[in-house]
Short mmCIF file of C-alpha atoms and ligand atoms in Angstrom, two decimals:
data_model
loop_
_atom_site.label_atom_id
_atom_site.label_comp_id
_atom_site.label_asym_id
_atom_site.label_seq_id
_atom_site.Cartn_x
_atom_site.Cartn_y
_atom_site.Cartn_z
CA MET Y 5 -0.17 0.20 -0.14
CA ILE Y 6 2.71 2.27 1.14
CA LYS Y 7 4.85 1.64 -2.55
CA SER Y 8 1.93 2.21 -4.51
CA ILE Y 9 1.26 5.37 -2.67
CA TRP Y 10 4.95 6.22 -3.32
CA LYS Y 11 5.27 5.51 -6.91
CA VAL Y 12 1.86 7.51 -7.02
CA PHE Y 13 3.89 10.58 -5.39
CA VAL Y 14 6.73 10.15 -7.72
CA TRP Y 15 5.05 10.06 -10.61
CA SER Y 16 3.01 13.15 -10.00
CA LEU Y 17 6.27 14.87 -8.64
CA TYR Y 18 7.37 13.82 -12.26
CA VAL Y 19 4.71 15.15 -13.77
CA PHE Y 20 4.53 18.34 -12.07
CA VAL Y 21 8.55 18.87 -13.16
CA LEU Y 22 7.70 17.96 -16.92
CA VAL Y 23 4.97 20.18 -17.02
CA HIS Y 24 7.13 23.01 -15.40
CA VAL Y 25 10.34 22.91 -17.43
CA SER Y 26 8.69 22.84 -20.69
CA ALA Y 27 6.28 25.96 -19.73
CA CYS Y 28 9.70 27.54 -18.58
CA LYS Y 29 11.02 26.97 -22.22
CA GLY Y 30 7.86 29.03 -23.56
CA LYS Y 31 5.87 26.02 -24.56
CA GLN Y 32 2.42 25.66 -24.04
CA PRO Y 33 1.61 22.31 -21.58
CA GLU Y 34 -0.45 19.76 -23.89
CA LYS Y 35 -3.83 20.10 -22.90
CA ILE Y 36 -4.72 17.11 -21.31
CA ILE Y 37 -7.18 14.56 -24.14
CA THR Y 38 -9.91 12.51 -23.14
CA GLU Y 39 -8.36 11.13 -20.28
CA PRO Y 40 -4.77 11.58 -18.42
CA ILE Y 41 -2.06 8.75 -19.39
CA VAL Y 42 -1.51 6.99 -15.83
CA PRO Y 43 1.44 5.00 -15.19
CA ALA Y 44 0.32 1.14 -14.62
CA SER Y 45 1.60 1.05 -11.27
CA THR Y 46 -0.93 3.08 -9.82
CA GLY Y 47 -3.42 0.70 -10.69
CA GLN Y 48 -5.72 3.54 -12.37
CA MET Y 49 -8.26 2.64 -14.84
CA LEU Y 50 -7.49 2.82 -18.65
CA ALA Y 51 -10.17 3.57 -20.82
CA LYS Y 52 -12.51 4.77 -18.30
CA THR Y 53 -14.33 6.13 -21.20
CA PRO Y 54 -14.39 4.33 -24.42
CA PRO Y 55 -11.53 4.85 -26.73
CA MET Y 56 -11.68 7.34 -29.15
CA GLY Y 57 -8.96 7.65 -32.52
CA TRP Y 58 -8.50 6.78 -35.84
CA ASN Y 59 -7.56 3.22 -37.25
CA SER Y 60 -5.64 2.94 -41.13
CA TRP Y 61 -7.57 -0.36 -41.65
CA ASN Y 62 -10.56 0.93 -43.45
CA GLY Y 63 -8.61 3.77 -45.09
CA LEU Y 64 -5.31 2.15 -46.10
CA GLY Y 65 -5.44 -1.43 -45.44
CA GLU Y 66 -1.78 -2.38 -46.70
CA LYS Y 67 -0.37 0.68 -47.46
CA VAL Y 68 0.36 2.62 -44.15
CA SER Y 69 3.60 4.37 -43.96
CA GLU Y 70 5.79 6.48 -41.75
CA LYS Y 71 4.79 9.46 -43.50
CA LEU Y 72 0.98 9.03 -43.71
CA ILE Y 73 0.69 8.07 -40.08
CA LYS Y 74 2.74 11.70 -39.55
CA GLU Y 75 0.17 13.23 -41.76
CA THR Y 76 -2.68 12.32 -40.25
CA ALA Y 77 -1.47 12.84 -36.38
CA ASP Y 78 -0.74 16.01 -38.07
CA ALA Y 79 -4.92 16.42 -39.30
CA MET Y 80 -5.85 14.91 -35.72
CA VAL Y 81 -4.44 18.42 -34.32
CA SER Y 82 -5.21 20.66 -37.74
CA THR Y 83 -8.99 19.76 -37.93
CA GLY Y 84 -9.72 19.94 -34.08
CA LEU Y 85 -10.14 15.97 -34.14
CA LYS Y 86 -8.01 15.73 -31.44
CA ASP Y 87 -9.71 18.86 -29.35
CA ALA Y 88 -12.67 16.85 -29.44
CA GLY Y 89 -11.19 13.99 -27.97
CA PHE Y 90 -9.78 11.67 -30.65
CA ALA Y 91 -6.46 10.77 -28.87
CA TYR Y 92 -5.17 7.37 -30.26
CA VAL Y 93 -3.36 7.24 -34.15
CA ILE Y 94 -3.26 3.39 -34.48
CA ILE Y 95 -1.63 1.65 -37.09
CA ASP Y 96 -3.35 -1.61 -37.85
CA ASP Y 97 -1.65 -4.63 -40.11
CA PHE Y 98 1.02 -4.62 -42.66
CA TRP Y 99 3.27 -2.26 -40.68
CA HIS Y 100 5.79 -4.97 -40.10
CA GLY Y 101 8.95 -5.95 -42.14
CA GLY Y 102 9.43 -9.31 -40.25
CA ARG Y 103 10.68 -11.21 -37.30
CA ASP Y 104 14.45 -10.96 -36.95
CA SER Y 105 15.14 -14.92 -37.57
CA VAL Y 106 18.39 -14.24 -34.77
CA THR Y 107 16.89 -12.13 -32.44
CA GLY Y 108 12.97 -13.38 -32.81
CA GLN Y 109 12.33 -9.63 -32.67
CA LEU Y 110 9.65 -8.16 -34.75
CA PHE Y 111 10.38 -5.49 -37.32
CA PRO Y 112 8.54 -2.48 -39.26
CA ASP Y 113 8.77 -2.68 -43.11
CA PRO Y 114 12.00 -0.61 -43.51
CA LYS Y 115 10.93 0.96 -46.52
CA ARG Y 116 7.92 2.22 -45.36
CA PHE Y 117 8.48 2.95 -41.75
CA PRO Y 118 12.26 4.30 -42.63
CA SER Y 119 12.97 5.88 -39.39
CA GLY Y 120 11.35 3.05 -36.67
CA MET Y 121 8.42 2.84 -35.26
CA LYS Y 122 9.73 4.41 -31.74
CA ALA Y 123 10.49 7.69 -33.68
CA LEU Y 124 7.12 7.29 -35.11
CA ALA Y 125 5.38 7.14 -31.57
CA ASP Y 126 7.56 9.86 -30.55
CA TYR Y 127 6.29 12.04 -33.59
CA VAL Y 128 2.63 11.05 -32.41
CA HIS Y 129 3.14 11.88 -29.08
CA SER Y 130 5.10 15.14 -29.50
CA LYS Y 131 1.26 16.31 -31.24
CA GLY Y 132 0.16 15.50 -27.48
CA LEU Y 133 -1.32 12.15 -28.93
CA ARG Y 134 -0.91 8.34 -28.27
CA PHE Y 135 0.16 5.37 -30.31
CA GLY Y 136 -1.40 2.41 -31.24
CA ILE Y 137 -0.57 -1.00 -33.20
CA TYR Y 138 -1.71 -4.03 -34.20
CA SER Y 139 -1.11 -7.91 -33.73
CA ASP Y 140 -2.58 -11.66 -33.50
CA ALA Y 141 -2.89 -14.18 -31.21
CA GLY Y 142 -1.91 -16.75 -33.84
CA THR Y 143 1.25 -17.72 -36.09
CA LYS Y 144 -0.13 -14.68 -37.99
CA THR Y 145 -2.16 -11.60 -38.81
CA CYS Y 146 -4.94 -12.02 -41.15
CA GLY Y 147 -2.59 -9.90 -43.55
CA HIS Y 148 -0.54 -12.64 -43.43
CA GLN Y 149 2.09 -10.99 -41.30
CA PRO Y 150 3.86 -12.44 -38.44
CA GLY Y 151 1.28 -12.78 -35.14
CA SER Y 152 2.84 -12.82 -31.58
CA LEU Y 153 1.96 -16.62 -30.69
CA GLY Y 154 4.53 -17.86 -28.62
CA HIS Y 155 6.50 -14.25 -28.58
CA GLU Y 156 3.93 -12.32 -26.61
CA GLU Y 157 6.44 -11.19 -23.81
CA LYS Y 158 9.30 -10.43 -26.05
CA ASP Y 159 6.30 -8.23 -28.28
CA ALA Y 160 4.75 -6.59 -25.31
CA LYS Y 161 8.46 -5.46 -24.19
CA LEU Y 162 9.21 -4.50 -27.45
CA PHE Y 163 5.70 -2.52 -27.86
CA ALA Y 164 6.32 -0.98 -24.89
CA SER Y 165 9.80 0.16 -25.55
CA TRP Y 166 8.67 1.84 -28.62
CA GLY Y 167 6.10 4.16 -26.59
CA ILE Y 168 2.97 2.17 -28.03
CA ASP Y 169 -0.06 3.08 -25.68
CA TYR Y 170 -2.72 1.23 -27.61
CA LEU Y 171 -2.40 -2.77 -28.90
CA LYS Y 172 -5.02 -3.98 -31.18
CA TYR Y 173 -4.69 -7.34 -30.89
CA ASP Y 174 -6.91 -9.84 -33.29
CA TYR Y 175 -7.60 -13.67 -33.71
CA CYS Y 176 -6.72 -14.88 -37.39
CA TYR Y 177 -4.29 -18.23 -37.88
CA CYS Y 178 -5.94 -19.75 -34.38
CA THR Y 179 -7.76 -22.66 -35.23
CA ASP Y 180 -9.91 -23.31 -31.67
CA TYR Y 181 -13.09 -23.56 -33.94
CA ASP Y 182 -14.17 -26.77 -32.38
CA SER Y 183 -13.36 -26.55 -28.86
CA GLU Y 184 -14.83 -29.07 -26.63
CA ASN Y 185 -18.00 -27.15 -25.03
CA ASN Y 186 -17.53 -24.15 -27.40
CA ASP Y 187 -16.01 -22.77 -24.15
CA TYR Y 188 -12.83 -21.14 -26.36
CA LYS Y 189 -10.42 -21.93 -24.09
CA MET Y 190 -7.76 -21.50 -26.59
CA ALA Y 191 -8.95 -17.57 -27.02
CA ILE Y 192 -9.33 -17.51 -23.74
CA GLU Y 193 -6.01 -18.58 -22.92
CA ARG Y 194 -4.00 -16.45 -25.87
CA TYR Y 195 -5.62 -13.55 -24.66
CA LYS Y 196 -4.49 -13.71 -21.25
CA LYS Y 197 -0.90 -14.39 -22.41
CA MET Y 198 -0.58 -11.15 -24.08
CA GLY Y 199 -2.71 -9.03 -21.40
CA ASP Y 200 -0.09 -10.29 -18.69
CA ALA Y 201 3.01 -9.63 -20.75
CA LEU Y 202 1.31 -5.82 -21.76
CA LYS Y 203 0.95 -5.65 -17.67
CA ALA Y 204 4.00 -6.82 -16.69
CA THR Y 205 5.81 -4.13 -19.10
CA GLY Y 206 4.26 -1.13 -16.43
CA ARG Y 207 3.35 0.69 -19.12
CA PRO Y 208 -0.36 1.70 -19.58
CA ILE Y 209 -1.54 0.08 -23.05
CA ILE Y 210 -4.86 -0.74 -23.72
CA PHE Y 211 -5.45 -3.93 -24.77
CA SER Y 212 -8.40 -4.10 -27.98
CA ILE Y 213 -9.42 -7.88 -27.72
CA CYS Y 214 -10.48 -8.38 -32.13
CA GLU Y 215 -11.78 -11.65 -31.60
CA TRP Y 216 -14.97 -10.71 -33.68
CA GLY Y 217 -17.70 -12.35 -31.28
CA PRO Y 218 -18.29 -15.50 -31.99
CA ARG Y 219 -16.63 -16.67 -28.59
CA SER Y 220 -18.40 -14.06 -26.64
CA PRO Y 221 -15.43 -11.82 -25.38
CA TRP Y 222 -18.16 -9.70 -23.25
CA LEU Y 223 -17.78 -12.48 -21.30
CA TRP Y 224 -14.11 -12.71 -20.40
CA GLY Y 225 -12.49 -9.76 -22.30
CA LYS Y 226 -12.09 -8.00 -19.28
CA ASP Y 227 -10.99 -10.74 -17.16
CA VAL Y 228 -7.60 -11.62 -19.71
CA GLY Y 229 -6.69 -7.44 -19.07
CA GLY Y 230 -9.18 -6.17 -22.16
CA GLN Y 231 -10.48 -2.78 -22.31
CA LEU Y 232 -12.51 -3.58 -25.28
CA TRP Y 233 -13.41 -6.29 -27.52
CA ARG Y 234 -15.04 -6.35 -30.54
CA THR Y 235 -18.67 -7.81 -30.97
CA SER Y 236 -18.74 -8.17 -34.73
CA TYR Y 237 -17.02 -9.59 -37.72
CA ASP Y 238 -15.67 -6.73 -39.90
CA VAL Y 239 -17.74 -3.09 -40.22
CA ASN Y 240 -17.67 -1.96 -44.34
CA ASP Y 241 -18.94 0.58 -46.15
CA SER Y 242 -22.41 -0.28 -46.42
CA TRP Y 243 -25.75 0.22 -44.32
CA ASP Y 244 -27.19 -3.71 -44.02
CA LYS Y 245 -25.27 -5.93 -44.98
CA PRO Y 246 -25.74 -9.38 -42.90
CA ARG Y 247 -22.82 -11.78 -42.85
CA ASN Y 248 -21.96 -15.21 -45.39
CA ASP Y 249 -18.77 -16.61 -44.17
CA ASN Y 250 -15.72 -14.76 -44.32
CA SER Y 251 -17.89 -11.34 -45.76
CA PRO Y 252 -17.70 -8.31 -43.52
CA ILE Y 253 -21.13 -6.66 -41.58
CA GLY Y 254 -22.93 -3.74 -42.76
CA ILE Y 255 -23.89 -1.01 -40.66
CA GLN Y 256 -27.08 -2.16 -39.01
CA THR Y 257 -26.07 -5.89 -39.10
CA SER Y 258 -23.48 -4.81 -36.34
CA LEU Y 259 -25.52 -2.57 -34.42
CA ASP Y 260 -27.88 -5.39 -33.89
CA VAL Y 261 -25.51 -7.70 -32.23
CA ASP Y 262 -24.10 -4.96 -29.87
CA ALA Y 263 -27.68 -3.13 -29.03
CA ASN Y 264 -28.51 -6.24 -27.04
CA LEU Y 265 -25.18 -6.60 -24.94
CA GLU Y 266 -25.96 -3.47 -22.75
CA ARG Y 267 -24.75 -4.85 -19.25
CA PHE Y 268 -21.37 -6.45 -20.27
CA ALA Y 269 -19.72 -2.38 -21.12
CA GLY Y 270 -18.94 0.22 -18.12
CA PRO Y 271 -16.08 2.43 -17.42
CA GLY Y 272 -12.89 0.45 -18.29
CA GLY Y 273 -14.69 -2.28 -20.91
CA TRP Y 274 -16.64 -1.35 -23.53
CA ASN Y 275 -18.59 -3.66 -26.52
CA ASP Y 276 -16.76 -3.20 -29.47
CA PRO Y 277 -18.90 -2.74 -32.54
CA ASP Y 278 -15.56 -1.98 -35.02
CA MET Y 279 -14.49 0.71 -36.70
CA LEU Y 280 -16.61 4.01 -37.80
CA VAL Y 281 -17.04 4.07 -41.84
CA VAL Y 282 -18.01 7.62 -41.63
CA GLY Y 283 -16.93 9.75 -44.75
CA LEU Y 284 -15.04 6.92 -46.17
CA LYS Y 285 -17.61 7.34 -49.82
CA ASN Y 286 -16.74 3.78 -50.79
CA ASN Y 287 -13.19 5.19 -51.51
CA GLY Y 288 -11.15 3.30 -48.52
CA ASN Y 289 -9.70 0.10 -48.31
CA ILE Y 290 -12.54 -1.59 -47.02
CA LYS Y 291 -15.32 -0.65 -49.71
CA GLY Y 292 -18.81 -2.41 -49.61
CA GLY Y 293 -20.62 0.56 -51.83
CA GLY Y 294 -20.69 3.60 -49.70
CA CYS Y 295 -22.87 4.86 -47.25
CA ASN Y 296 -25.30 7.73 -47.94
CA GLU Y 297 -25.12 11.08 -45.47
CA ILE Y 298 -27.77 10.37 -43.67
CA GLU Y 299 -26.64 6.41 -42.88
CA TYR Y 300 -23.04 8.38 -41.92
CA HIS Y 301 -25.14 10.07 -39.44
CA THR Y 302 -27.00 7.53 -37.97
CA GLN Y 303 -23.77 5.07 -37.50
CA MET Y 304 -21.95 8.43 -35.55
CA SER Y 305 -25.22 8.64 -33.27
CA MET Y 306 -25.78 4.74 -32.85
CA TRP Y 307 -21.97 4.20 -32.14
CA CYS Y 308 -22.33 6.76 -29.51
CA MET Y 309 -25.69 5.79 -27.95
CA LEU Y 310 -23.96 2.42 -27.81
CA ALA Y 311 -21.11 3.89 -25.58
CA ALA Y 312 -18.68 2.35 -28.70
CA PRO Y 313 -15.21 3.65 -28.80
CA LEU Y 314 -14.82 5.36 -31.91
CA MET Y 315 -11.90 4.92 -34.17
CA ILE Y 316 -11.97 6.77 -37.45
CA GLY Y 317 -11.60 5.07 -40.89
CA CYS Y 318 -11.66 8.16 -43.46
CA ASP Y 319 -9.02 9.75 -44.64
CA ILE Y 320 -8.74 12.91 -42.04
CA ARG Y 321 -6.40 14.48 -44.51
CA GLY Y 322 -8.92 15.76 -46.84
CA MET Y 323 -12.22 15.40 -45.18
CA ASP Y 324 -15.73 17.66 -46.65
CA GLU Y 325 -17.71 19.26 -44.25
CA THR Y 326 -20.29 17.26 -44.07
CA THR Y 327 -17.80 14.36 -42.76
CA LYS Y 328 -16.67 17.03 -40.42
CA THR Y 329 -19.75 17.74 -39.25
CA ILE Y 330 -20.79 14.18 -38.21
CA LEU Y 331 -17.11 13.60 -36.43
CA LEU Y 332 -16.49 17.01 -34.67
CA ASN Y 333 -20.14 16.69 -33.16
CA LYS Y 334 -18.90 17.27 -29.40
CA ASP Y 335 -22.39 17.11 -28.20
CA ILE Y 336 -22.42 13.55 -29.43
CA ILE Y 337 -19.79 12.94 -28.41
CA GLY Y 338 -20.51 13.70 -25.23
CA ILE Y 339 -23.19 11.31 -24.90
CA ASP Y 340 -20.49 8.27 -26.06
CA GLN Y 341 -18.09 9.81 -23.77
CA ASP Y 342 -20.37 10.68 -20.68
CA SER Y 343 -19.07 9.72 -16.99
CA LEU Y 344 -21.89 7.35 -16.02
CA GLY Y 345 -20.31 4.75 -18.85
CA LYS Y 346 -23.79 3.66 -19.66
CA GLN Y 347 -24.49 1.54 -23.09
CA GLY Y 348 -27.27 2.25 -24.63
CA PHE Y 349 -30.22 -0.09 -25.15
CA ARG Y 350 -33.33 -0.51 -27.12
CA VAL Y 351 -36.35 -0.01 -25.45
CA PHE Y 352 -39.14 0.36 -27.97
CA ARG Y 353 -39.22 -1.48 -31.50
CA LYS Y 354 -42.49 -1.43 -34.18
CA ASP Y 355 -42.82 -1.44 -38.05
CA GLY Y 356 -39.22 -0.84 -38.80
CA LEU Y 357 -39.35 2.35 -36.28
CA GLU Y 358 -36.77 2.12 -33.36
CA ALA Y 359 -35.89 4.07 -29.61
CA PHE Y 360 -33.09 3.44 -27.51
CA LYS Y 361 -31.91 5.04 -24.51
CA LYS Y 362 -28.65 5.67 -22.91
CA PRO Y 363 -28.64 7.06 -19.65
CA LEU Y 364 -26.26 9.88 -18.77
CA SER Y 365 -24.90 11.75 -15.52
CA GLY Y 366 -26.39 14.76 -14.10
CA ASN Y 367 -29.90 13.18 -14.11
CA ARG Y 368 -30.03 13.29 -18.22
CA VAL Y 369 -30.87 11.09 -20.43
CA ALA Y 370 -30.17 10.49 -24.34
CA ILE Y 371 -33.35 9.32 -26.55
CA ALA Y 372 -32.13 8.03 -30.20
CA LEU Y 373 -35.34 7.61 -32.27
CA PHE Y 374 -34.16 5.45 -35.67
CA ASN Y 375 -36.06 4.50 -38.59
CA ARG Y 376 -34.80 1.04 -40.50
CA ASN Y 377 -37.43 1.28 -43.41
CA SER Y 378 -36.07 2.29 -46.63
CA THR Y 379 -38.63 4.73 -47.06
CA PRO Y 380 -39.77 7.34 -44.69
CA LYS Y 381 -41.79 7.09 -41.72
CA LYS Y 382 -43.29 8.68 -38.75
CA ILE Y 383 -42.52 7.78 -35.62
CA THR Y 384 -44.95 8.28 -32.49
CA ALA Y 385 -43.68 7.45 -28.85
CA THR Y 386 -45.10 7.98 -25.48
CA TYR Y 387 -43.07 8.52 -22.20
CA LYS Y 388 -44.01 4.78 -20.89
CA ASP Y 389 -42.73 3.62 -24.26
CA LEU Y 390 -39.56 5.27 -23.67
CA GLU Y 391 -39.80 4.18 -20.41
CA LEU Y 392 -39.58 8.06 -19.04
CA ASP Y 393 -41.61 8.69 -15.89
CA PRO Y 394 -44.73 10.52 -17.47
CA LYS Y 395 -44.90 13.43 -14.96
CA THR Y 396 -41.60 14.13 -15.38
CA LYS Y 397 -40.72 17.56 -17.24
CA PHE Y 398 -38.23 17.70 -19.35
CA LYS Y 399 -35.98 20.18 -21.47
CA ILE Y 400 -35.10 19.23 -24.83
CA TYR Y 401 -32.02 19.45 -26.71
CA ASP Y 402 -31.34 17.74 -29.79
CA VAL Y 403 -27.31 17.22 -30.06
CA TRP Y 404 -27.28 17.53 -34.59
CA LYS Y 405 -29.32 20.71 -34.24
CA HIS Y 406 -27.55 22.07 -30.97
CA ALA Y 407 -30.49 23.63 -30.04
CA ALA Y 408 -33.52 22.96 -27.54
CA VAL Y 409 -36.07 21.83 -29.15
CA ASN Y 410 -40.48 21.27 -28.25
CA GLN Y 411 -42.04 18.56 -28.07
CA ALA Y 412 -45.60 17.72 -26.67
CA GLU Y 413 -45.70 16.87 -23.07
CA GLY Y 414 -45.07 12.64 -22.88
CA ILE Y 415 -44.62 12.08 -26.47
CA PHE Y 416 -42.12 12.17 -28.89
CA SER Y 417 -43.42 12.66 -32.74
CA LEU Y 418 -41.64 12.99 -35.65
CA GLU Y 419 -40.76 12.38 -39.62
CA LEU Y 420 -37.72 10.47 -40.09
CA ASN Y 421 -36.12 9.79 -43.10
CA ALA Y 422 -35.05 6.50 -44.22
CA HIS Y 423 -32.21 5.26 -42.22
CA GLU Y 424 -32.24 8.47 -40.07
CA CYS Y 425 -32.03 8.54 -36.48
CA GLN Y 426 -32.40 11.81 -34.36
CA VAL Y 427 -30.96 12.34 -30.81
CA PHE Y 428 -32.20 13.98 -28.05
CA ILE Y 429 -30.79 15.20 -24.63
CA LEU Y 430 -33.92 14.95 -22.40
CA SER Y 431 -32.91 16.67 -18.83
CA ALA Y 432 -35.56 16.48 -15.80
CA MET Y 433 -36.66 19.57 -14.78
CA GLU Y 434 -36.79 20.82 -11.31
CA LYS Y 435 -40.49 19.97 -9.94
C1 LIG H 1 -9.15 -8.18 -39.58
C2 LIG H 1 -9.88 -7.22 -38.41
C3 LIG H 1 -9.38 -6.08 -38.93
C4 LIG H 1 -8.69 -5.78 -39.75
C5 LIG H 1 -7.93 -6.56 -40.79
C6 LIG H 1 -6.60 -6.36 -41.07
O1 LIG H 1 -9.85 -8.89 -40.38
O2 LIG H 1 -11.48 -7.56 -37.85
O3 LIG H 1 -10.18 -4.99 -37.86
O4 LIG H 1 -7.41 -5.22 -38.38
O5 LIG H 1 -7.68 -8.37 -39.74
O6 LIG H 1 -5.67 -8.22 -41.51
#
């Protein structure tokens, strides 16, 4: 106990000195983003709110490089995404050069990452951002790059020495589909091995479990050291695409899986319905046909209602105004990042019209009304349908219009376009 209090004291002193030294040099101390980085030794919780950032996979796929990652980090700052809470810059698959046959060390592709990962991490950190990387619990990654199986401790130490703050850990090349009783011992064991190895480095590294859902990672993800776990297969740039073998799914399909898992999410451990496709417009790596503007708004709205990790995938160096409006909406992000840490849940469903509710801090609640139909529809939902006290009066705030709005007391009634979702924050008025 005394030892850990002492450690906290020493770290606080260290941070204090750092801030003051940079202030003396005439530099502004970095503004705190989402939550401060804490040393693992303090035992403080990682990912108190769902992690937010940018990941290379949806937009770049195999084309990751030091140059593009640096430009993306710059754009995170210049576009205001960093100030809106997007903290992590994560390189997904295909950063690899190989594994050294003598030392067993992983190394990045020297052509695409000529300065090495440590230098790149330093660059990302110098922008006040955090740096993430990707590996796999099997022999190879999904892109056939070297996996971490059998090298967990070595790889975790290497990642920590580079200054990695986040590890996405995939599950390709793992062969446990027929495990006895379907209790997924192999997945649990492999993820725990890496979870423990990350903890042992002493560096606070967010551990993102990417097993895609079939082994119910929401039941064991936290126990193996994870702060988030994928609940679905890959979401591509399409609205509604049910899964066939080895195919990605659409936004709505992923939403439907995650919508029933609210009791497994909370501070320190989040359901992850996969990354945002907002702004890709079928130009990225994953394709799928593309979504329209309404559908991108809906993904952002519903991901925030579900307290999902928010990982942007589009090229943020050249976002158009619509994409900026969606990704930089601090009102909807506030719902995702609310300190109560509750995932929203479905309270109403009729004729393809749905309502979701997410309890928020400060005696507030977010309500999302959503039209699954491919034609415009009118939704009418009473406070009883929405599981709200019919006697309470609420102030109602529209998070996309950024304005207070009126609704008749005790009922919500509005027109929704095809696939549209409208989101409101209700604050109970003093009686
Ligand atoms: C899997 C993951 C994706 C991405 C790719 C990389 O499909 O689910 O998110 O990381 O691998 O190869």
